[in-house]
mmCIF file of C-alpha atoms in Angstrom:
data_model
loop_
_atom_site.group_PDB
_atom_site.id
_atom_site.type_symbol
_atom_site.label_atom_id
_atom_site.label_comp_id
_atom_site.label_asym_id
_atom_site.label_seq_id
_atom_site.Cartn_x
_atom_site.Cartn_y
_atom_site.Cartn_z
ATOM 1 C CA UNK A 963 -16.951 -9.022 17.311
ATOM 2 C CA UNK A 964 -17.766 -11.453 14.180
ATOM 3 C CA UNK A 965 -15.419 -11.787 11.529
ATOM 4 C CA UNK A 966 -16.795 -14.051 9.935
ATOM 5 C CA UNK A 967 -16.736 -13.094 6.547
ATOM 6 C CA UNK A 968 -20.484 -12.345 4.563
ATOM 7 C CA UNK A 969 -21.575 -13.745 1.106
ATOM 8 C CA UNK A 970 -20.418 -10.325 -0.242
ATOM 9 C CA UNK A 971 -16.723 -10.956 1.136
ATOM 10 C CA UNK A 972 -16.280 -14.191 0.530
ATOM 11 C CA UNK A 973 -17.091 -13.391 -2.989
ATOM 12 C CA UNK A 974 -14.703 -10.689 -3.321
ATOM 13 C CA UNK A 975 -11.933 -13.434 -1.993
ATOM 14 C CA UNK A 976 -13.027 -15.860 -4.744
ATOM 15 C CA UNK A 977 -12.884 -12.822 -7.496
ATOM 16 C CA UNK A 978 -9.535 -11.218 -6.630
ATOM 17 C CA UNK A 979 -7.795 -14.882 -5.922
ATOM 18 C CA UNK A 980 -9.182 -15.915 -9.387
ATOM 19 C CA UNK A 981 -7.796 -12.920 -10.821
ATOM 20 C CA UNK A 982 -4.664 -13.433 -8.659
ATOM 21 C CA UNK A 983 -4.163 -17.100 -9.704
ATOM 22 C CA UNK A 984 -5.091 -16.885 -13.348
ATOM 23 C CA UNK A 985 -4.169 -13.425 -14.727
ATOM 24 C CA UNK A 986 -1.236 -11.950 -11.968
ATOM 25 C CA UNK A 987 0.788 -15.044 -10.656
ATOM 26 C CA UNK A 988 1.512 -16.495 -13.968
ATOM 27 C CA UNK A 989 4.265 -13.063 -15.365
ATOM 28 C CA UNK A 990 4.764 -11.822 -11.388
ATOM 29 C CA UNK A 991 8.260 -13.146 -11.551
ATOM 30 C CA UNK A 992 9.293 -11.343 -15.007
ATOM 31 C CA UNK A 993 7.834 -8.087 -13.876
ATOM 32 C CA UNK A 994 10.156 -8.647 -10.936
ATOM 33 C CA UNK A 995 13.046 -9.452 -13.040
ATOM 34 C CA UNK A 996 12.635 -6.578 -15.516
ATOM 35 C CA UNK A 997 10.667 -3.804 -13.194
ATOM 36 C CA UNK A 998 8.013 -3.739 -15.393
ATOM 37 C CA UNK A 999 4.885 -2.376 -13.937
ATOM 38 C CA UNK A 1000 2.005 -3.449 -16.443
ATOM 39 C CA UNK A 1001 -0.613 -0.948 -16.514
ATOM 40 C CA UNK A 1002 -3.158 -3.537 -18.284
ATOM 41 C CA UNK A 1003 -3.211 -5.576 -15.120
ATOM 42 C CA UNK A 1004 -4.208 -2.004 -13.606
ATOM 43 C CA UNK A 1005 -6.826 -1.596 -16.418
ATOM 44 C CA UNK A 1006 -8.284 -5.445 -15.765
ATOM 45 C CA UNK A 1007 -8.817 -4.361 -11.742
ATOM 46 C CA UNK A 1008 -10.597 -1.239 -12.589
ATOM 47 C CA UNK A 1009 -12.939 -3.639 -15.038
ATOM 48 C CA UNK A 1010 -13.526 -5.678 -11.788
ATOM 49 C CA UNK A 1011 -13.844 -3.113 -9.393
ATOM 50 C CA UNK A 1012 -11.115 -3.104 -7.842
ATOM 51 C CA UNK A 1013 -9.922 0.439 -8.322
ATOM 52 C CA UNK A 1014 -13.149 1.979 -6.330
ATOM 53 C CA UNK A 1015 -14.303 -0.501 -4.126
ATOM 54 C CA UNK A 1016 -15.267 1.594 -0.999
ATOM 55 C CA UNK A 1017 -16.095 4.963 -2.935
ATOM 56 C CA UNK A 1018 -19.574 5.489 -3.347
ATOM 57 C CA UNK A 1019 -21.525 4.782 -6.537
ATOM 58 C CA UNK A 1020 -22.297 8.150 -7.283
ATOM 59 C CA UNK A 1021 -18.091 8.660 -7.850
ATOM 60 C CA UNK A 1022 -18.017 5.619 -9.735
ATOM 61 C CA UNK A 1023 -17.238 3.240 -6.952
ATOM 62 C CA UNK A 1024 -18.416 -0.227 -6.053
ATOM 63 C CA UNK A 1025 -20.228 1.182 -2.537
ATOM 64 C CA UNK A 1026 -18.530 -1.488 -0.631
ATOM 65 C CA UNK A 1027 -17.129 -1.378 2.132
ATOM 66 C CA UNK A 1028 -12.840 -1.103 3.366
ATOM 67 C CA UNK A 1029 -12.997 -4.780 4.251
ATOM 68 C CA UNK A 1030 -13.523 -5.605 0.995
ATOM 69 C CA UNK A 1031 -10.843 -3.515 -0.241
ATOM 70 C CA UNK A 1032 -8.431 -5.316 2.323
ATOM 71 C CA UNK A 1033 -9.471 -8.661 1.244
ATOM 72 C CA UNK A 1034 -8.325 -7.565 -2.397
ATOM 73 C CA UNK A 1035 -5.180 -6.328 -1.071
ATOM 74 C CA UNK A 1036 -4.601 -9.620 0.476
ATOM 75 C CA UNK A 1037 -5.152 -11.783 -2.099
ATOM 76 C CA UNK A 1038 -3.408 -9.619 -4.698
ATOM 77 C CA UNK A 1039 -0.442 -9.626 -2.320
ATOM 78 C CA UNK A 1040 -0.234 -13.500 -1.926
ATOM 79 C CA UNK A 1041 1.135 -13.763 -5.194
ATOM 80 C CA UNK A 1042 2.257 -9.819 -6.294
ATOM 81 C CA UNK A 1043 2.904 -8.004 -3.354
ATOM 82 C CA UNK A 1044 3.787 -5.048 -6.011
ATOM 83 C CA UNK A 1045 0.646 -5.070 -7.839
ATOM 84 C CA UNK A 1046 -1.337 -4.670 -3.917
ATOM 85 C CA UNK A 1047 1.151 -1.617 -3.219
ATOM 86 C CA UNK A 1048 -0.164 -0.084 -6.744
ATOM 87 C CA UNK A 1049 -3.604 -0.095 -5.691
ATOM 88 C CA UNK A 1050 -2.890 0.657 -2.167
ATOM 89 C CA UNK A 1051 -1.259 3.901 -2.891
ATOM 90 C CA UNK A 1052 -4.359 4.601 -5.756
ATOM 91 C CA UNK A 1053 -6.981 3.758 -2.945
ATOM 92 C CA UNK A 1054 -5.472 4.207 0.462
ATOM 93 C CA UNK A 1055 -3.172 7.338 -0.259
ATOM 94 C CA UNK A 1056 -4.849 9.030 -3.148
ATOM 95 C CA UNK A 1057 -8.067 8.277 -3.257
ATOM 96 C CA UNK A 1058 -9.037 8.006 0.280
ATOM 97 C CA UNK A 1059 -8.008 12.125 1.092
ATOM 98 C CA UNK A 1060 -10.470 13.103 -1.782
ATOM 99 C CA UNK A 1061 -13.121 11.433 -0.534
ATOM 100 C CA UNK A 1062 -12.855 12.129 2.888
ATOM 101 C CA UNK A 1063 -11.425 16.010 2.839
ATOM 102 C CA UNK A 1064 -12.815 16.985 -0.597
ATOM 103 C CA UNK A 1065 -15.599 19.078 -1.987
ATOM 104 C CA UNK A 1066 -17.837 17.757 -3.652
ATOM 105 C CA UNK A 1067 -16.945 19.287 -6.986
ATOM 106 C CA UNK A 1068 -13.306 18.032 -6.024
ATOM 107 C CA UNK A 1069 -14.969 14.202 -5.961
ATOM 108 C CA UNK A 1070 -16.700 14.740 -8.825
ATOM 109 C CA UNK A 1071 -13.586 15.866 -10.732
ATOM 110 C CA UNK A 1072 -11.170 14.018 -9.416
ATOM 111 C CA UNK A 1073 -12.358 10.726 -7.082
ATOM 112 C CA UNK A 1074 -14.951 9.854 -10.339
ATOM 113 C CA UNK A 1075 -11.925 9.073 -12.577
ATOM 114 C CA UNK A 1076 -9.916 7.352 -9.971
ATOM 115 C CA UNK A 1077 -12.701 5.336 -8.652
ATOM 116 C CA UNK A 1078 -13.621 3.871 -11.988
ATOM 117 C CA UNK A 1079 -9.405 3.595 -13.241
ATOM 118 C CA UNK A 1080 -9.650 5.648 -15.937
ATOM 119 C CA UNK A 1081 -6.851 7.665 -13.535
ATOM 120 C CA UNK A 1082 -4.198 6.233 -11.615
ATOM 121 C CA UNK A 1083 -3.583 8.076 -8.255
ATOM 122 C CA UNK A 1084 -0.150 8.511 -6.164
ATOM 123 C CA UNK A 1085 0.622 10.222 -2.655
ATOM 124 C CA UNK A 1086 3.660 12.792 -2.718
ATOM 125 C CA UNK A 1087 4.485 13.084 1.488
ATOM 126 C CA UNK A 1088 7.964 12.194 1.332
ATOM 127 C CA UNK A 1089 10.894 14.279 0.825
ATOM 128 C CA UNK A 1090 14.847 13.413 0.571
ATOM 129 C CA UNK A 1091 14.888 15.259 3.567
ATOM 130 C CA UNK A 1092 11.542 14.883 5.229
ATOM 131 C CA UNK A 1093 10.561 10.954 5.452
ATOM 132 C CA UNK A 1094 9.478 10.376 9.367
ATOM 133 C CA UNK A 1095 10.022 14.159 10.041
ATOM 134 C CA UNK A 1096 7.129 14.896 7.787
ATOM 135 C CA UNK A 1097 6.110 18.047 9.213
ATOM 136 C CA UNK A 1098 8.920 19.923 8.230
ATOM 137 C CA UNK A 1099 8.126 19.814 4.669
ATOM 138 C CA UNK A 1100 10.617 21.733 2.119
ATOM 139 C CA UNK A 1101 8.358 21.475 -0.990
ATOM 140 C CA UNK A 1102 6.873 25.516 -0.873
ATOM 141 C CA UNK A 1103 3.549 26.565 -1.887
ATOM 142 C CA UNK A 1104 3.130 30.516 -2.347
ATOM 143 C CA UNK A 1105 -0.355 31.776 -3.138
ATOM 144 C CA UNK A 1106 -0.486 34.257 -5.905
ATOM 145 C CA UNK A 1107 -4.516 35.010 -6.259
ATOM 146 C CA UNK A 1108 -6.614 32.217 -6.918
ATOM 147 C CA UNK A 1109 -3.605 29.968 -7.724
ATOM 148 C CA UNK A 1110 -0.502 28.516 -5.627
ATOM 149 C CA UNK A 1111 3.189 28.181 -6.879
ATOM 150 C CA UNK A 1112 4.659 24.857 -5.548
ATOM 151 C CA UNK A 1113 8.566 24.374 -5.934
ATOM 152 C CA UNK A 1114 9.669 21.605 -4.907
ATOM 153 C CA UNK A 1115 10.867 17.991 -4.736
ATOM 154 C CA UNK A 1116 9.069 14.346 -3.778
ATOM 155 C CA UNK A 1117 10.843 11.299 -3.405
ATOM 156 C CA UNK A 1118 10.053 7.666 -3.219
ATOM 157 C CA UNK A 1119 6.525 8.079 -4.686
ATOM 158 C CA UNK A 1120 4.897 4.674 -5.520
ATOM 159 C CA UNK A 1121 3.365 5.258 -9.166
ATOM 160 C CA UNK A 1122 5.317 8.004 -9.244
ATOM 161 C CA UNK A 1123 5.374 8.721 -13.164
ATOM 162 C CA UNK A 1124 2.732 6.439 -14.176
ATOM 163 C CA UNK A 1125 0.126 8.019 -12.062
ATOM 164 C CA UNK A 1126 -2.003 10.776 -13.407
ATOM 165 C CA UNK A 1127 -3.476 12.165 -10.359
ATOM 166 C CA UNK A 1128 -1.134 13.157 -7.098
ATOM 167 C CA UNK A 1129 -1.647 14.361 -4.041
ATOM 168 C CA UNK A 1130 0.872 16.506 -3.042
ATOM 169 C CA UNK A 1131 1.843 17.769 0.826
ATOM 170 C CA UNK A 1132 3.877 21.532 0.636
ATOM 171 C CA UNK A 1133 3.949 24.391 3.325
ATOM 172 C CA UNK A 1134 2.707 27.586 2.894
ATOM 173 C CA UNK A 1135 5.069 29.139 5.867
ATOM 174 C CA UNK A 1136 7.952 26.859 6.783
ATOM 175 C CA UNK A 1137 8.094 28.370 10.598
ATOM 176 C CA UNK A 1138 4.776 27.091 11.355
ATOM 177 C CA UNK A 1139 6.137 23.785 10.952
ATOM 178 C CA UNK A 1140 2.814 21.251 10.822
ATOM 179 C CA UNK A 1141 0.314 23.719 10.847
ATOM 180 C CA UNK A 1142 1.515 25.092 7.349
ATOM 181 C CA UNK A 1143 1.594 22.118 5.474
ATOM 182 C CA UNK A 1144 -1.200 22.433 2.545
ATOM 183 C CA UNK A 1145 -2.712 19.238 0.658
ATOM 184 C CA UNK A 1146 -3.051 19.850 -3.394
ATOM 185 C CA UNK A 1147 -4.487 17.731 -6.157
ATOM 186 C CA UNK A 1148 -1.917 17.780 -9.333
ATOM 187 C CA UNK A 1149 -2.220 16.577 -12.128
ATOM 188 C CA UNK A 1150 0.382 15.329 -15.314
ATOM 189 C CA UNK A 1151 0.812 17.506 -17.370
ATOM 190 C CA UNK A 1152 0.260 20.606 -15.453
ATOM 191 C CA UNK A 1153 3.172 23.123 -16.703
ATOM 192 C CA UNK A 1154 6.451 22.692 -14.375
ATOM 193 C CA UNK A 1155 5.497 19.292 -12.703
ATOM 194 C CA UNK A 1156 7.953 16.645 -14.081
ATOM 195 C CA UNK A 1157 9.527 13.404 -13.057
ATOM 196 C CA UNK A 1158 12.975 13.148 -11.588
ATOM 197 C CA UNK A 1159 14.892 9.879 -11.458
ATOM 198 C CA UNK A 1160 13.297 6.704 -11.496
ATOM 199 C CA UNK A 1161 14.482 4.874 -7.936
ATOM 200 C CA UNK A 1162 15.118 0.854 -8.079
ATOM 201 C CA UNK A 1163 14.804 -1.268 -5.534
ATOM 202 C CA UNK A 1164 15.151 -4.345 -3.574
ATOM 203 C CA UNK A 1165 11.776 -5.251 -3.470
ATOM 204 C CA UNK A 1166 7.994 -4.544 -4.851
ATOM 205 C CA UNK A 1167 9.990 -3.887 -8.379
ATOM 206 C CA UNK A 1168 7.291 -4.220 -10.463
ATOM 207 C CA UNK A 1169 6.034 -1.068 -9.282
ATOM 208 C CA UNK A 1170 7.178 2.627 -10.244
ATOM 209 C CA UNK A 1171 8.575 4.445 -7.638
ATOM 210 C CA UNK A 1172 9.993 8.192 -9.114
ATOM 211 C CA UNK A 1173 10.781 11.469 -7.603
ATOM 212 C CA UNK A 1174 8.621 14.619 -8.655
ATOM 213 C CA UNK A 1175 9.481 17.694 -9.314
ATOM 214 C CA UNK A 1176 8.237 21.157 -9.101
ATOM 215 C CA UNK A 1177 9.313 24.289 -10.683
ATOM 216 C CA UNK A 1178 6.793 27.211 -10.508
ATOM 217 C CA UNK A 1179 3.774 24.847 -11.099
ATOM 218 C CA UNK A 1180 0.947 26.847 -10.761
ATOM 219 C CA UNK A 1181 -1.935 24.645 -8.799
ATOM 220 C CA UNK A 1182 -5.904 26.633 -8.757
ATOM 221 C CA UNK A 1183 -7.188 26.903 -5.308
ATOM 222 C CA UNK A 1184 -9.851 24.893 -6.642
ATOM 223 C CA UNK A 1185 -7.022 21.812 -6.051
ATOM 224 C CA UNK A 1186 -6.224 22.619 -2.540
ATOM 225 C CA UNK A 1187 -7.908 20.177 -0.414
ATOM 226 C CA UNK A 1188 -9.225 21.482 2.606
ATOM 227 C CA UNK A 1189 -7.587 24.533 4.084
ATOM 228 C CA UNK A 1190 -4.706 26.044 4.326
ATOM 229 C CA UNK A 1191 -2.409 24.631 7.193
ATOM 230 C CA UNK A 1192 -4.547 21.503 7.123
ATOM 231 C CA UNK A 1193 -2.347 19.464 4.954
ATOM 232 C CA UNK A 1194 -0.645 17.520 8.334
ATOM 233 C CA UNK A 1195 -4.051 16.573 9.572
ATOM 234 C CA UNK A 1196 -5.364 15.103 6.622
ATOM 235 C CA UNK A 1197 -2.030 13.320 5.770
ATOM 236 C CA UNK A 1198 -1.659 11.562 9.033
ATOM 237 C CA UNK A 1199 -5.325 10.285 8.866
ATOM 238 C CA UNK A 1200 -4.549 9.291 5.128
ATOM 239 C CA UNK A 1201 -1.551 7.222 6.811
ATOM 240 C CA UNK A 1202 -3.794 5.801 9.597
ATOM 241 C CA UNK A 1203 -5.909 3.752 7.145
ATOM 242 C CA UNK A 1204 -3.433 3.193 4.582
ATOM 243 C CA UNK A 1205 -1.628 1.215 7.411
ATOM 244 C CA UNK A 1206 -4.866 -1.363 6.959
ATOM 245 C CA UNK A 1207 -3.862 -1.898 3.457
ATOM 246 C CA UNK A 1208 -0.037 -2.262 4.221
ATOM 247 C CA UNK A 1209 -0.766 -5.225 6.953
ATOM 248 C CA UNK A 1210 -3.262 -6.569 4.164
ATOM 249 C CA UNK A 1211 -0.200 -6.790 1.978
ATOM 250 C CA UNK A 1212 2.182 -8.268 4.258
ATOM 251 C CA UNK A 1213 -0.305 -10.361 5.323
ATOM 252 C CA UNK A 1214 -0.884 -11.975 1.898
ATOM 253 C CA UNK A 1215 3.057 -11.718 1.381
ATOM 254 C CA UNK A 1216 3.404 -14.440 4.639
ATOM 255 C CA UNK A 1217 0.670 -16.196 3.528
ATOM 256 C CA UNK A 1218 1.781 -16.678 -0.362
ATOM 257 C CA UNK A 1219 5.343 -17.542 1.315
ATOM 258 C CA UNK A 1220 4.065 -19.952 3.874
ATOM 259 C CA UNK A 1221 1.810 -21.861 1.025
ATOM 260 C CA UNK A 1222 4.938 -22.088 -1.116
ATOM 261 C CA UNK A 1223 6.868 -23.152 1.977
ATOM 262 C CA UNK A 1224 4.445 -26.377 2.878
ATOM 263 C CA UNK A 1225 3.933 -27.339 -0.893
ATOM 264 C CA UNK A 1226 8.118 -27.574 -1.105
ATOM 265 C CA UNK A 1227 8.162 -29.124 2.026
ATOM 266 C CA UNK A 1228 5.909 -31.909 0.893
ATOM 267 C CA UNK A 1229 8.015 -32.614 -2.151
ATOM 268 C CA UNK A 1230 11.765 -32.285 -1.468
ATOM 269 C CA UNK A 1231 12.806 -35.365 -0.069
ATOM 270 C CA UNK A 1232 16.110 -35.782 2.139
ATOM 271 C CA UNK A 1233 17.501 -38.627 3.920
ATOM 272 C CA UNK A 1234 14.622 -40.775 2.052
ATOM 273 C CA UNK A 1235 11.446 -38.941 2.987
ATOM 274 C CA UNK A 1236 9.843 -35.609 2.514
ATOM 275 C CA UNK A 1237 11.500 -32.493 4.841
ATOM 276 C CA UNK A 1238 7.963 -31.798 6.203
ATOM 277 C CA UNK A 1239 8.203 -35.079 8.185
ATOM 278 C CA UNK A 1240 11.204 -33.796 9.905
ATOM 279 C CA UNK A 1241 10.237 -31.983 13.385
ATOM 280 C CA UNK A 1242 12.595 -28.840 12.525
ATOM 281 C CA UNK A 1243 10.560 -28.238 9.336
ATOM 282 C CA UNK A 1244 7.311 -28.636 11.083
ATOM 283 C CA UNK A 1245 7.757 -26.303 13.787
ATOM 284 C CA UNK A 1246 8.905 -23.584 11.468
ATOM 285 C CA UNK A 1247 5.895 -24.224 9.828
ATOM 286 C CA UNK A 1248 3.645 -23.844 12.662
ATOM 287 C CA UNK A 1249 5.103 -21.143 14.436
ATOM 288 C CA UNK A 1250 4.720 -19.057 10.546
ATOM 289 C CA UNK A 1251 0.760 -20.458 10.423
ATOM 290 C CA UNK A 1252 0.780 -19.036 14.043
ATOM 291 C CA UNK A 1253 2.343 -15.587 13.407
ATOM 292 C CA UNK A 1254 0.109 -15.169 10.557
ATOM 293 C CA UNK A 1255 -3.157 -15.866 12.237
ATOM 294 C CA UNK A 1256 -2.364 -13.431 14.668
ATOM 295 C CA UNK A 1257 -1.706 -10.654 11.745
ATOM 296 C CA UNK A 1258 -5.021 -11.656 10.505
ATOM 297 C CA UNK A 1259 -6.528 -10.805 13.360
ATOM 298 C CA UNK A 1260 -5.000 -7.776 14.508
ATOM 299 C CA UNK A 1261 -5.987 -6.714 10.332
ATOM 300 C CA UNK A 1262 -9.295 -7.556 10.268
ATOM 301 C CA UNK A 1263 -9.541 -5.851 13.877
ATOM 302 C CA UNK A 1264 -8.331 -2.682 12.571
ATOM 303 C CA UNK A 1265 -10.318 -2.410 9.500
ATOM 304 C CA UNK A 1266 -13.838 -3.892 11.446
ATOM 305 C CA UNK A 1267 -13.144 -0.260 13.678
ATOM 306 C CA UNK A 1268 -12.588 1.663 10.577
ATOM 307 C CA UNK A 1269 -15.449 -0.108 9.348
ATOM 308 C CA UNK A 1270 -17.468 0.965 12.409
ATOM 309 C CA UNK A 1271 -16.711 4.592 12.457
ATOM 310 C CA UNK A 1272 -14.242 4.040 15.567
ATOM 311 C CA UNK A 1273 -10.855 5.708 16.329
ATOM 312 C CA UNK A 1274 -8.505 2.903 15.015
ATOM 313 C CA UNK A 1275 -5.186 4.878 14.780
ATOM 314 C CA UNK A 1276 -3.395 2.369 17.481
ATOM 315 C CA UNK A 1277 -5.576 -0.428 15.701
ATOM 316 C CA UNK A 1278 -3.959 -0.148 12.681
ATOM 317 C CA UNK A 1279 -0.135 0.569 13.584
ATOM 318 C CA UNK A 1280 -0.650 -2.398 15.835
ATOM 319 C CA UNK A 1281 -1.756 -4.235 12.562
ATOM 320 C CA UNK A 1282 1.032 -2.837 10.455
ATOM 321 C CA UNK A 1283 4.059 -3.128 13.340
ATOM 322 C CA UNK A 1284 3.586 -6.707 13.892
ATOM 323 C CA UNK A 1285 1.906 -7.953 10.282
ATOM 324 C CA UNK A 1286 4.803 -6.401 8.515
ATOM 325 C CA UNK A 1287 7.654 -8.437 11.338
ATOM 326 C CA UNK A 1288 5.499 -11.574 10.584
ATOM 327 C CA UNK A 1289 5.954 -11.039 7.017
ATOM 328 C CA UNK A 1290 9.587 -10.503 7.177
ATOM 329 C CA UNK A 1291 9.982 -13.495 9.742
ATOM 330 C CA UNK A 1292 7.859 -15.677 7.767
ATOM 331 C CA UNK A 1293 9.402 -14.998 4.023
ATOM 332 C CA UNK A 1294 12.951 -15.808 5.598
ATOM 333 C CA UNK A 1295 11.697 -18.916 7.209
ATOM 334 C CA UNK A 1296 10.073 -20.040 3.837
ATOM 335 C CA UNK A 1297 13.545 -19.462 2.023
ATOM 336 C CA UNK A 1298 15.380 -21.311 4.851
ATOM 337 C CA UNK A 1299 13.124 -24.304 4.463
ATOM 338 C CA UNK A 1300 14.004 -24.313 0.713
ATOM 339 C CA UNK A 1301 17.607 -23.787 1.309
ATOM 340 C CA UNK A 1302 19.974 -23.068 -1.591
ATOM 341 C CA UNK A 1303 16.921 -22.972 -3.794
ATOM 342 C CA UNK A 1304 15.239 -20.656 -1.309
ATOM 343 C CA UNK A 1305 18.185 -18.239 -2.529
ATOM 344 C CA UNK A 1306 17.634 -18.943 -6.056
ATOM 345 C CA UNK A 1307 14.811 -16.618 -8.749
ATOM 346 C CA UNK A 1308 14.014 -20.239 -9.531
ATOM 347 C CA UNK A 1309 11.406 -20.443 -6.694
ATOM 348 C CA UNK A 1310 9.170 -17.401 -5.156
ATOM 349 C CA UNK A 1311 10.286 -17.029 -2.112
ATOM 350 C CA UNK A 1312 13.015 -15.007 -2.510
ATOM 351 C CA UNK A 1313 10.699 -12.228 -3.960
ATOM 352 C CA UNK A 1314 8.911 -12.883 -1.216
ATOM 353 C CA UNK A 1315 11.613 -12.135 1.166
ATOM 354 C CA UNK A 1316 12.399 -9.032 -0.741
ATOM 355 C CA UNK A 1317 9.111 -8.063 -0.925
ATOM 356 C CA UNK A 1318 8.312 -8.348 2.896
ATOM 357 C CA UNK A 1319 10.816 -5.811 3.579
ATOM 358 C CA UNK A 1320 9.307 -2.997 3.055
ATOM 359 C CA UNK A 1321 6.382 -3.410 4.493
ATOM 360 C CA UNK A 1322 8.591 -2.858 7.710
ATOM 361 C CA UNK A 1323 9.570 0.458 6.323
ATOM 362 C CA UNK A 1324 6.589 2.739 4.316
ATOM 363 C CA UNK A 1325 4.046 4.451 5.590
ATOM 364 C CA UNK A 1326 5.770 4.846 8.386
ATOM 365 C CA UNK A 1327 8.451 2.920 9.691
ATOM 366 C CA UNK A 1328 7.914 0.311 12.272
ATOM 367 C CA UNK A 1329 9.698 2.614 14.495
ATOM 368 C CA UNK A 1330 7.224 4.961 14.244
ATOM 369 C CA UNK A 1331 4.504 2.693 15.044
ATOM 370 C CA UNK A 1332 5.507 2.106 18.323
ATOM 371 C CA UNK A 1333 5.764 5.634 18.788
ATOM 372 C CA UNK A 1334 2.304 5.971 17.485
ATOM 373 C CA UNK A 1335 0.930 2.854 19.940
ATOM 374 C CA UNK A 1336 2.769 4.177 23.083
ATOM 375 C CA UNK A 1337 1.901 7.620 22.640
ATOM 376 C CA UNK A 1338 -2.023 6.197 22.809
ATOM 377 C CA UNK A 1339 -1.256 4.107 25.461
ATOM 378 C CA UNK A 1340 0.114 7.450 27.631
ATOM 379 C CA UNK A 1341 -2.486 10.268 26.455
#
């Protein structure tokens, strides 16, 4: 396998990191500070692109392909890991079901708008009690003629509240367990569907994260996507790729760490001379470079098979289990080299560190991974 990257990638790396560099880098830190999610920045990666790039044209997307979309998750994540979760949930998680289990009146409705940003998109799985145990949904949905009544609650939604466009996991008959779990398009605004309390957090804080709430919301069978009792299905698939885009973002989060970690290095000067002529700081530093280039590869691995049309479940929880641990080992490294400063919001790797975390933890928890991987390994 070559990956090598074409003219057409290589210019999407140039685009985003411009964009990255000029327009997201420069107020990352303040967002961070006052978990402020700027919808403009949104606005100025739909005017680029960003917010379609492998839909088709005909739904208003760029008709690229997902390594493209990984390369802007990566870039975007080097300096605002929370601005690469915003369009990971809009692409990966909201998007990507539509396209992929829709009709085609659905994509027309629905994927056109959220291709081209005039819609934000979220992905409502998660339940306060139904996170890795997602098959035992509590979030009902009773049909009543050509409609459904969902009642219910979501938790830890990323753009929960800001999005417009949602799709929502609820069973039909809680004693089937997996196989009555029902995928839904809602939208804000619909009658019933509200927002609960906003959640704060340790990390990616410049992006909303909200519960939802149903009460008697009354969704058209036109919204349902696929069938009924197919809702498990189509959200672990959803999941499969999405873990692409999460090892794109802790990718980028180890790499914008590691660059911040040699540039300090090359600067700070103890005993007389720079750290990075000190053997301790240059091992730490190559063992990071190291870590990363393997995440790199297992990324681009996973996303060449989805590329390719090829089962890349395993691929890409092999790409998300271990990008996500270099990202965590790497941001701590970078703060250790800058010691007490490391620990300070003066410098960006304690964001960084923050940041990494929970790439450990969504869409699906490291822990879950491995069961993913070994269960492949055993079938």
């Amino acid at each position: 396998m070559d990956f090598s990257e074409s003219p057409e990638h290589r210019q999407m790396r140039e685009m985003v990191r411009d964009f990255a560099r000029r327009e997201v880098a420069p107020g990352a830190a303040q967002r961070d500070q006052q978990e402020h999610f700027d919808r403009t920045l949104f606005e100025r990666m739909a005017a680029l692109g960003l917010t379609g790039i492998p839909w088709s044209e005909k739904y208003g997307g760029a008709g690229a392909d997902f390594t493209s979309y990984i390369i802007a998750m990566e870039e975007l994540a080097k300096v605002d890991a929370s601005l690469s979760v915003v369009l990971g949930a809009h692409v990966s998680l909201c998007s990507w079901p539509i396209d992929r289990f829709g009709t085609d009146e659905q994509k027309e409705r629905f994927l056109t708008p959220l291709a081209e940003g005039r819609a934000l998109g979220a992905f409502a799985l998660t339940e306060p009690g139904a996170g890795s145990d997602a098959a035992h949904l509590q979030t009902r949905a009773q049909r009543q003629g050509d409609t459904y009544l969902l009642n219910g609650q979501k938790t830890f939604i990323t753009n929960g509240g800001a999005a417009d466009t949602y799709v929502v996991f609820a069973t039909v008959d809680p004693s089937k367990g997996a196989h009555g779990v029902t995928a839904f398009v809602v939208e804000k605004g619909m009658p019933g569907f509200s927002f609960g309390k906003e959640i704060h957090k340790m990390g990616i804080r410049s992006s909303t994260t909200q519960e939802l709430l149903f009460e008697n919301v009354e969704v058209p069978i036109a919204n349902r996507l696929g069938q009924e009792g197919e809702g498990f299905k189509i959200a672990m698939a959803t999941l499969d790729g999405g873990r692409n885009g999460i090892a794109a973002q802790a990718l980028g989060i180890a790499e914008g760490a590691l660059e911040a970690a040699i540039a300090y290095a090359k600067q700070r000067e103890q005993f007389g001379r720079p750290i990075a002529d000190f053997q301790a700081i240059q091992f730490k530093l190559a063992d990071m470079a190291t870590a990363i280039e393997a995440s790199r590869l297992l990324t681009y691995h996973a996303v060449w098979m989805e590329d390719h049309g090829g089962g890349h479940g395993m691929a890409s929880s092999m790409a998300k289990l271990f990008a996500s641990d270099t990202a965590m080992q790497v941001a701590t490294q970078a703060v250790q080299i800058f010691g007490g400063y490391g620990y300070t919001v003066e410098y960006p790797v304690e964001r960084f560190m923050r940041d990494a975390k929970i790439t450990q933890i969504y869409e699906g928890t490291n822990e879950i991974q491995r069961i993913v991987i070994s269960r492949a390994l055993l079938k």
